[in-house]
PDB file of C-alpha atoms in Angstrom:
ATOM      1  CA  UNK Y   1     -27.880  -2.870  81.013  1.00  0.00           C
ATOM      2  CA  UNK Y   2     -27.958  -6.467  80.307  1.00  0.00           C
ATOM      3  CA  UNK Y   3     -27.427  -8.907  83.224  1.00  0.00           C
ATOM      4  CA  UNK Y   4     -24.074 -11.101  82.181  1.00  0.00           C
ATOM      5  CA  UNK Y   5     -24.710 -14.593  82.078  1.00  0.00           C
ATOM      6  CA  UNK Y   6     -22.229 -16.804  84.033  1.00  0.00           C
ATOM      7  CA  UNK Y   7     -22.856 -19.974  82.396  1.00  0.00           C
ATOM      8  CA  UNK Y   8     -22.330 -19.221  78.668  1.00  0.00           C
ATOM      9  CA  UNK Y   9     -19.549 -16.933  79.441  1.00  0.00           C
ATOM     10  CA  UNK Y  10     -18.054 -20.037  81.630  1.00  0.00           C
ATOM     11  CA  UNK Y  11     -18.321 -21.948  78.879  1.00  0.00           C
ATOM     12  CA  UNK Y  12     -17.069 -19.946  76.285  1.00  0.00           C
ATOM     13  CA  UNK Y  13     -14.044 -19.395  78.550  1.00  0.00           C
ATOM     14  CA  UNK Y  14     -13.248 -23.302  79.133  1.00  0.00           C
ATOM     15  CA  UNK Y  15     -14.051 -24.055  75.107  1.00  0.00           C
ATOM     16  CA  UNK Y  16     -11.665 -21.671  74.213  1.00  0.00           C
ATOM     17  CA  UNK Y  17      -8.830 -22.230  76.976  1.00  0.00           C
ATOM     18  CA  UNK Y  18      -9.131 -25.776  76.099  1.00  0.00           C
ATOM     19  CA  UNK Y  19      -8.411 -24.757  72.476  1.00  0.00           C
ATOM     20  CA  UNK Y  20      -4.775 -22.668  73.571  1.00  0.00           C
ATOM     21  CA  UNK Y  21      -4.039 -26.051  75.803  1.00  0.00           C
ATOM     22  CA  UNK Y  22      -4.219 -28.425  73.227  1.00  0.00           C
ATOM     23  CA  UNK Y  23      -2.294 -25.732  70.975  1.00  0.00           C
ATOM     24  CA  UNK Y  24       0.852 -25.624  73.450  1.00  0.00           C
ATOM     25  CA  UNK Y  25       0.590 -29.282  73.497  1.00  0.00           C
ATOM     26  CA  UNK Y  26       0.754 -29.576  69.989  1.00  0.00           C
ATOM     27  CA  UNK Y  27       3.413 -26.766  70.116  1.00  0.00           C
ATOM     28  CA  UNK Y  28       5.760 -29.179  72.675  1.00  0.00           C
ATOM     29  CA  UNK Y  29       5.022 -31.829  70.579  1.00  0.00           C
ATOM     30  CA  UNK Y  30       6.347 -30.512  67.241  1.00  0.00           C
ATOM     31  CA  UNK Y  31       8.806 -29.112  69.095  1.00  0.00           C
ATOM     32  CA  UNK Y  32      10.351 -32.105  70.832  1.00  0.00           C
ATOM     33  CA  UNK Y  33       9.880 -34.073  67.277  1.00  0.00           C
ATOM     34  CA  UNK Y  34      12.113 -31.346  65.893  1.00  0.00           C
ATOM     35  CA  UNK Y  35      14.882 -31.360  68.719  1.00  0.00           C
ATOM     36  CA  UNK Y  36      14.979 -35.173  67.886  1.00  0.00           C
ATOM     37  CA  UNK Y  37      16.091 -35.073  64.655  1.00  0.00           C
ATOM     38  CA  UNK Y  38      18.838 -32.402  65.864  1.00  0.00           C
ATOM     39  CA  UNK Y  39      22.270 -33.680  63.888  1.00  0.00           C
ATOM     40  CA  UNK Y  40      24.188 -35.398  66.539  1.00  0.00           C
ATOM     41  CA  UNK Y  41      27.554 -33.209  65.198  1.00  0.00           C
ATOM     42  CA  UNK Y  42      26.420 -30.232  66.233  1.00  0.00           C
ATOM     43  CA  UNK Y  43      28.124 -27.436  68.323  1.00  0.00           C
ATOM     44  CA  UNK Y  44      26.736 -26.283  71.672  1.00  0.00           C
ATOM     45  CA  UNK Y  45      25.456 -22.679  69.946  1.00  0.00           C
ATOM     46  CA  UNK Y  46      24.347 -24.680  66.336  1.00  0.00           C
ATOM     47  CA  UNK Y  47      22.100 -26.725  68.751  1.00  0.00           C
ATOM     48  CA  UNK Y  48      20.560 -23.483  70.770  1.00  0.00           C
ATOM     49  CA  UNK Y  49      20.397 -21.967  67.051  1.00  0.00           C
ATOM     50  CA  UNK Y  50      18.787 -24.866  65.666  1.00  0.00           C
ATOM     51  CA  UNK Y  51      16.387 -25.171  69.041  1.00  0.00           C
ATOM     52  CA  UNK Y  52      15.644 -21.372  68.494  1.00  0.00           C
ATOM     53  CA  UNK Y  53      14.706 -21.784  64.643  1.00  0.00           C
ATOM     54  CA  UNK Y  54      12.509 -24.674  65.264  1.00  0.00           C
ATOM     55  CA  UNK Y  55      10.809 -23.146  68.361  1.00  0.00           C
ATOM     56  CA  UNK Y  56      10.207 -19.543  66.291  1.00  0.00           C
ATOM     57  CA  UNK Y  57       8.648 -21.347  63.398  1.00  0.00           C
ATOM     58  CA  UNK Y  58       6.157 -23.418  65.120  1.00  0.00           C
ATOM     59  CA  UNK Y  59       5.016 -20.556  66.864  1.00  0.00           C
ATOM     60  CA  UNK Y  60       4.831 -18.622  64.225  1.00  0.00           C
ATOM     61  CA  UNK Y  61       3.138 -21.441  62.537  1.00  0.00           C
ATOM     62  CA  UNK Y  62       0.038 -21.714  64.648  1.00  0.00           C
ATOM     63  CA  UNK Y  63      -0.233 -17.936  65.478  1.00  0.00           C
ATOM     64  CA  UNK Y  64      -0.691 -17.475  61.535  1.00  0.00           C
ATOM     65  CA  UNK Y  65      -3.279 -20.841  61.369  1.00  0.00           C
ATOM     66  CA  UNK Y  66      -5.146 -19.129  64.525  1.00  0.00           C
ATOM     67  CA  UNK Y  67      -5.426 -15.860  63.300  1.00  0.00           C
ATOM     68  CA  UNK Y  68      -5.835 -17.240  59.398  1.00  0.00           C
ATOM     69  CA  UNK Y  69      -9.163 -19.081  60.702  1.00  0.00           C
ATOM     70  CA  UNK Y  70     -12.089 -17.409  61.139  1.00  0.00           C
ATOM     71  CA  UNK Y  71     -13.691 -20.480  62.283  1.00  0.00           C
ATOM     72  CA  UNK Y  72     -12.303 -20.748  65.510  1.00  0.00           C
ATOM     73  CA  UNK Y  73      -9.107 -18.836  66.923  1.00  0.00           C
ATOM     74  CA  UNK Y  74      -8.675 -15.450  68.320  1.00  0.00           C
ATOM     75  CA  UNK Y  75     -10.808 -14.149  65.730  1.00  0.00           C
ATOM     76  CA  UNK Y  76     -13.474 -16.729  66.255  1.00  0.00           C
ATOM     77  CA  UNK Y  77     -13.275 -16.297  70.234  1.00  0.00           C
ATOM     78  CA  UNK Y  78     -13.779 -12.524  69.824  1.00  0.00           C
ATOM     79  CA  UNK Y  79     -16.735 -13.283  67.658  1.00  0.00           C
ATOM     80  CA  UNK Y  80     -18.273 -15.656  69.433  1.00  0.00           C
ATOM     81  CA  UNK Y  81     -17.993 -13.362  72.706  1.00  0.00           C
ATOM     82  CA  UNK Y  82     -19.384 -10.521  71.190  1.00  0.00           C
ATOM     83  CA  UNK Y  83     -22.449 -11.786  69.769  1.00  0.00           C
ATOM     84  CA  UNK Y  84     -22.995 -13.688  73.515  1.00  0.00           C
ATOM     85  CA  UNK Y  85     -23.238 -10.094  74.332  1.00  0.00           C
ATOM     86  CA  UNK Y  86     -25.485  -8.782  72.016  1.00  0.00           C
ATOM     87  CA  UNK Y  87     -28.136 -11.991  72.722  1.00  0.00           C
ATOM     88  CA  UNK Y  88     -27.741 -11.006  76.729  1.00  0.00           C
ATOM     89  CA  UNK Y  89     -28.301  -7.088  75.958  1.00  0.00           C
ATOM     90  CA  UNK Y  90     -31.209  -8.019  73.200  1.00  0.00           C
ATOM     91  CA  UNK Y  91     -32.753 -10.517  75.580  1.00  0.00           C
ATOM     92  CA  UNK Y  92     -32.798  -7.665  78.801  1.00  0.00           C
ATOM     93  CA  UNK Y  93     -34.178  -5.078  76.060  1.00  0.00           C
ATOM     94  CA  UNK Y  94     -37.378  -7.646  75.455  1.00  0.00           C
ATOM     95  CA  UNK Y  95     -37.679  -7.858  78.793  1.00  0.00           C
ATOM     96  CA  UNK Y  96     -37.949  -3.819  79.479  1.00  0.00           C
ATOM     97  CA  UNK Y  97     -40.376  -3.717  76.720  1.00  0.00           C
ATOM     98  CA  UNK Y  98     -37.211  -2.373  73.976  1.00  0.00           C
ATOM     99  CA  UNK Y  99     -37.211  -3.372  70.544  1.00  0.00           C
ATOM    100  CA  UNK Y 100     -33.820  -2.315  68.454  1.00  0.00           C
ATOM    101  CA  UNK Y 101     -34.085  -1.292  64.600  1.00  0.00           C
ATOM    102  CA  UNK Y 102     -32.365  -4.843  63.776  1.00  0.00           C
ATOM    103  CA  UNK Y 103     -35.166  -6.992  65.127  1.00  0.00           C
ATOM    104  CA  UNK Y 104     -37.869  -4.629  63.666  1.00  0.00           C
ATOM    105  CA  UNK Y 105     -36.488  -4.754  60.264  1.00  0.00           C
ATOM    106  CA  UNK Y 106     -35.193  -8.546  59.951  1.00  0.00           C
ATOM    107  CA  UNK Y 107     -35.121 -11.467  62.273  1.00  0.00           C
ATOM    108  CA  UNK Y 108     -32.575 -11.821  64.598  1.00  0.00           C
ATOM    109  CA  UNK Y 109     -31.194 -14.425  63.124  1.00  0.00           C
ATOM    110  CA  UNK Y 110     -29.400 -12.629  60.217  1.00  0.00           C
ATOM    111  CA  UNK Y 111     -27.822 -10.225  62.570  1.00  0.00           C
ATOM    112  CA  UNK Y 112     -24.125 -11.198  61.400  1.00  0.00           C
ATOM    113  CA  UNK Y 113     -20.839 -10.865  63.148  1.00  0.00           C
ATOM    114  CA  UNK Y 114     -20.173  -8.427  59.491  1.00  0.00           C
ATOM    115  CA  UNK Y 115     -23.051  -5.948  61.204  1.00  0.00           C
ATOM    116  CA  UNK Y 116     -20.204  -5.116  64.663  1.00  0.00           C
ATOM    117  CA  UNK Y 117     -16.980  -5.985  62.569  1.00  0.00           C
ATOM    118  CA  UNK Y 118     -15.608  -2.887  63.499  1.00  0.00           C
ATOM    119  CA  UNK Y 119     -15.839  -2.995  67.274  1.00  0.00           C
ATOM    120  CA  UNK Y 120     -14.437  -7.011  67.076  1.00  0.00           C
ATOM    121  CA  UNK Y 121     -11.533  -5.797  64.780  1.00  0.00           C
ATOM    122  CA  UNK Y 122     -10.771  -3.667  67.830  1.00  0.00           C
ATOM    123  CA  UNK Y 123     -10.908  -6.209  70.459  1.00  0.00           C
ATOM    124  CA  UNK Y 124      -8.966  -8.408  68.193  1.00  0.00           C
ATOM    125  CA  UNK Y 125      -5.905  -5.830  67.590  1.00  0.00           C
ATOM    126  CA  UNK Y 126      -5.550  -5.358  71.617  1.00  0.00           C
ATOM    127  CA  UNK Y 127      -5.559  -9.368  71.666  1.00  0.00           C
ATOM    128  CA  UNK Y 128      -3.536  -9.720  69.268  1.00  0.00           C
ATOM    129  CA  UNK Y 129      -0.611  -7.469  71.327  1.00  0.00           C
ATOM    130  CA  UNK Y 130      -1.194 -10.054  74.172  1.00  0.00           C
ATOM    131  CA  UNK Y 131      -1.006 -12.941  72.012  1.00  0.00           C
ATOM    132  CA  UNK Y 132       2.312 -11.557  70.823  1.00  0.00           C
ATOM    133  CA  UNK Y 133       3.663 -11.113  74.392  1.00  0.00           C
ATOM    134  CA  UNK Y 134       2.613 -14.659  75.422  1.00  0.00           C
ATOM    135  CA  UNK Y 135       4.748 -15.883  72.273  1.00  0.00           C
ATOM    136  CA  UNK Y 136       8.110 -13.766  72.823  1.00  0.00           C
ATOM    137  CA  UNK Y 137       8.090 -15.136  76.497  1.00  0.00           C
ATOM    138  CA  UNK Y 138       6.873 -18.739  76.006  1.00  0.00           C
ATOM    139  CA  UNK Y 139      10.207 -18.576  73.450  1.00  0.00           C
ATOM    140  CA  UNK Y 140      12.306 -16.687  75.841  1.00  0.00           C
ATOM    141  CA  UNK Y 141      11.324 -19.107  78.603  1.00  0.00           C
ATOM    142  CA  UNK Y 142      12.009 -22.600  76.182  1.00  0.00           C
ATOM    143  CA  UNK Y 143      15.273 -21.168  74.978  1.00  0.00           C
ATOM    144  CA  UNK Y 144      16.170 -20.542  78.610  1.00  0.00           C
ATOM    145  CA  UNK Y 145      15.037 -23.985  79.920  1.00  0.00           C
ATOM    146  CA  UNK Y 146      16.910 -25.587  76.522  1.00  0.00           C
ATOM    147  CA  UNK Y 147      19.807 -23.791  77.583  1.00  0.00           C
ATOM    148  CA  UNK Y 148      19.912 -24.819  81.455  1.00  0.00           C
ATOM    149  CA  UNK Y 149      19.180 -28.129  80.760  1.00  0.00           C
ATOM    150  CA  UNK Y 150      21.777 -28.396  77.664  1.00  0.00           C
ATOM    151  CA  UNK Y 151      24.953 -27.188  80.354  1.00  0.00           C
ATOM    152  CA  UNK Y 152      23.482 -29.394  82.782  1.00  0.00           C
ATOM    153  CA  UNK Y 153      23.730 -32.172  80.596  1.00  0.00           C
ATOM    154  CA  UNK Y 154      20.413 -33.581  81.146  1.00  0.00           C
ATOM    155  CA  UNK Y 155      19.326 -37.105  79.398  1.00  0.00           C
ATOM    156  CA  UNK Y 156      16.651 -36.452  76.293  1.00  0.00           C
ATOM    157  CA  UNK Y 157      13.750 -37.225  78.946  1.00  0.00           C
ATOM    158  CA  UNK Y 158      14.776 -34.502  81.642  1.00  0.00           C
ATOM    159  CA  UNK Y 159      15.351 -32.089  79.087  1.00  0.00           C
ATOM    160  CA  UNK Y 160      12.136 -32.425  77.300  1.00  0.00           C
ATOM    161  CA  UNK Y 161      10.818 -32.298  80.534  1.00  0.00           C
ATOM    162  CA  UNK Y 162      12.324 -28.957  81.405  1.00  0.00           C
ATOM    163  CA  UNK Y 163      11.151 -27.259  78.099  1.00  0.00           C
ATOM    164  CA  UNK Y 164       7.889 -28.507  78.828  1.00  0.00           C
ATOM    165  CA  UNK Y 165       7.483 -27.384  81.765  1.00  0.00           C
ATOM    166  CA  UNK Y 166       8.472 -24.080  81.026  1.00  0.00           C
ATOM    167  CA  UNK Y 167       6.145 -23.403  77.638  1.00  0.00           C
ATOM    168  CA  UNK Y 168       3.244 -25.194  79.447  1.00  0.00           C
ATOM    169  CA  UNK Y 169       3.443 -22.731  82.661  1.00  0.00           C
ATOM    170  CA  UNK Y 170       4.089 -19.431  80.712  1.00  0.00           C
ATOM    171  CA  UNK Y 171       2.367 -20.220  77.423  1.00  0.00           C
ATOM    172  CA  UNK Y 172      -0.776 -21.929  78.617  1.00  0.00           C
ATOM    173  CA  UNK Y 173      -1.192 -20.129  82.188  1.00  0.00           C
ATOM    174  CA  UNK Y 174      -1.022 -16.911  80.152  1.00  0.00           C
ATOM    175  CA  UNK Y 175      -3.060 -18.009  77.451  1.00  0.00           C
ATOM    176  CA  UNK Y 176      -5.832 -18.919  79.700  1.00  0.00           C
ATOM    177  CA  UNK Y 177      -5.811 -15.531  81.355  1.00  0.00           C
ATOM    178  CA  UNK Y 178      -5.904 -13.752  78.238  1.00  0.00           C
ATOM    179  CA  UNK Y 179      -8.826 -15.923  77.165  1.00  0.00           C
ATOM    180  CA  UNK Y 180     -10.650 -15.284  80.080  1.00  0.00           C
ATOM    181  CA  UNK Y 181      -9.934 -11.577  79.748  1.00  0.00           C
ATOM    182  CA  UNK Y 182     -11.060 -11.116  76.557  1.00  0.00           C
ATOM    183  CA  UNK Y 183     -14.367 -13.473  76.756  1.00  0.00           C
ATOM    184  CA  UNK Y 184     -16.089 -10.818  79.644  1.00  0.00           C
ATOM    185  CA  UNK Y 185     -14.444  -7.495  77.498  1.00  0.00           C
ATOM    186  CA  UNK Y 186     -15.759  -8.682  74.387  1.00  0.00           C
ATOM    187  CA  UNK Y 187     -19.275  -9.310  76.163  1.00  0.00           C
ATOM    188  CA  UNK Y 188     -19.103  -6.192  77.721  1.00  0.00           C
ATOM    189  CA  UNK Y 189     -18.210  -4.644  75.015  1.00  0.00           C
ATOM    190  CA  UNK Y 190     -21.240  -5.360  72.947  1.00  0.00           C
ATOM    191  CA  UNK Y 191     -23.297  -4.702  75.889  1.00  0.00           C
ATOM    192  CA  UNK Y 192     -22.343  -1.385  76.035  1.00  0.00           C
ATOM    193  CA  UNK Y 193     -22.336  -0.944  72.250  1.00  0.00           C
ATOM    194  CA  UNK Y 194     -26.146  -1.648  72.619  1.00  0.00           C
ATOM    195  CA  UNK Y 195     -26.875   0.650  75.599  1.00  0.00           C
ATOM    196  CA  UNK Y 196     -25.671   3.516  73.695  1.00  0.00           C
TER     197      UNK Y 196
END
């Protein structure tokens, strides 16, 4: 069985994490843009359903552009993972002396992401469950932080604050646990697909 390699699965895990941190930024940042532009004359609950609205749709927004984008994104992570994988278990096949039918009939090179799509569609659908539990509790969290800080009656800055602190502890601390799951299960994953 192929020996995992640390380094390209470290790096795979910090690309991608970095990815999901700049996304939550983003997310804050939209976010706070939109709770700026909140109508002044608003009641207490039009302001938590306006903050709720706003919140839902970014999210929604960038899980669709993630999972939309084959170029990078969940899918792309999965991808990317998977055929780290393959190169580790190909490479410790060479090694033993082991040629597989997809090197003897075609160079390596062509061996597309389309030739496992079935086994990455299956990591992707368990991710995808995760992702969706990161975003119902990154919104849970915000609307609870909103909420705290709006009775408290906390300036703009300690309010923002707040919220931030909240998406950026749930959202990205999740989000970088999930990454780092799925990197190693996806490498695994074709490892074992190989072996068999």
């Amino acid at each position: 069985m192929a020996t995992n390699d640390p380094t390209r699965t470290t790096i795979l895990r910090r690309d991608f994490r970095g990815a999901y941190n700049a996304m939550w930024a983003r997310v804050e940042r939209r976010l706070w843009a939109a709770v700026e532009e909140m109508p002044a004359y608003l009641t207490r609950t039009e302001q938590i359903q306006y903050f709720e609205r706003n919140l839902r749709e970014i999210l929604t927004a960038e899980a669709a552009e993630l999972e939309a984008s084959p170029a990078r994104g969940l899918p792309s992570l999965l991808q990317a993972a998977y055929m780290q994988g393959l190169n580790l278990a190909n490479f410790d096949a060479k090694q033993a002396g082991i040629e597989y039918w997809e090197e003897r009939e075609r160079p390596q090179v062509l061996v597309q992401q389309d030739d496992h799509k079935d086994e990455i569609a299956a990591l992707l659908l368990l991710l995808l469950s995760d992702w969706q539990g990161i975003q119902q509790a990154s919104q849970a969290q915000a609307m609870r932080a909103f909420v705290d800080s709006l009775d408290a009656g906390d300036a703009p800055g300690a309010m923002r604050a707040k919220v931030r602190d909240r998406l950026m502890k749930i959202g990205r601390t999740r989000t970088g646990l999930m990454v780092a799951s799925y990197v190693v299960a996806a490498v695994n994953a074709a490892i074992l697909a190989r072996a068999q």
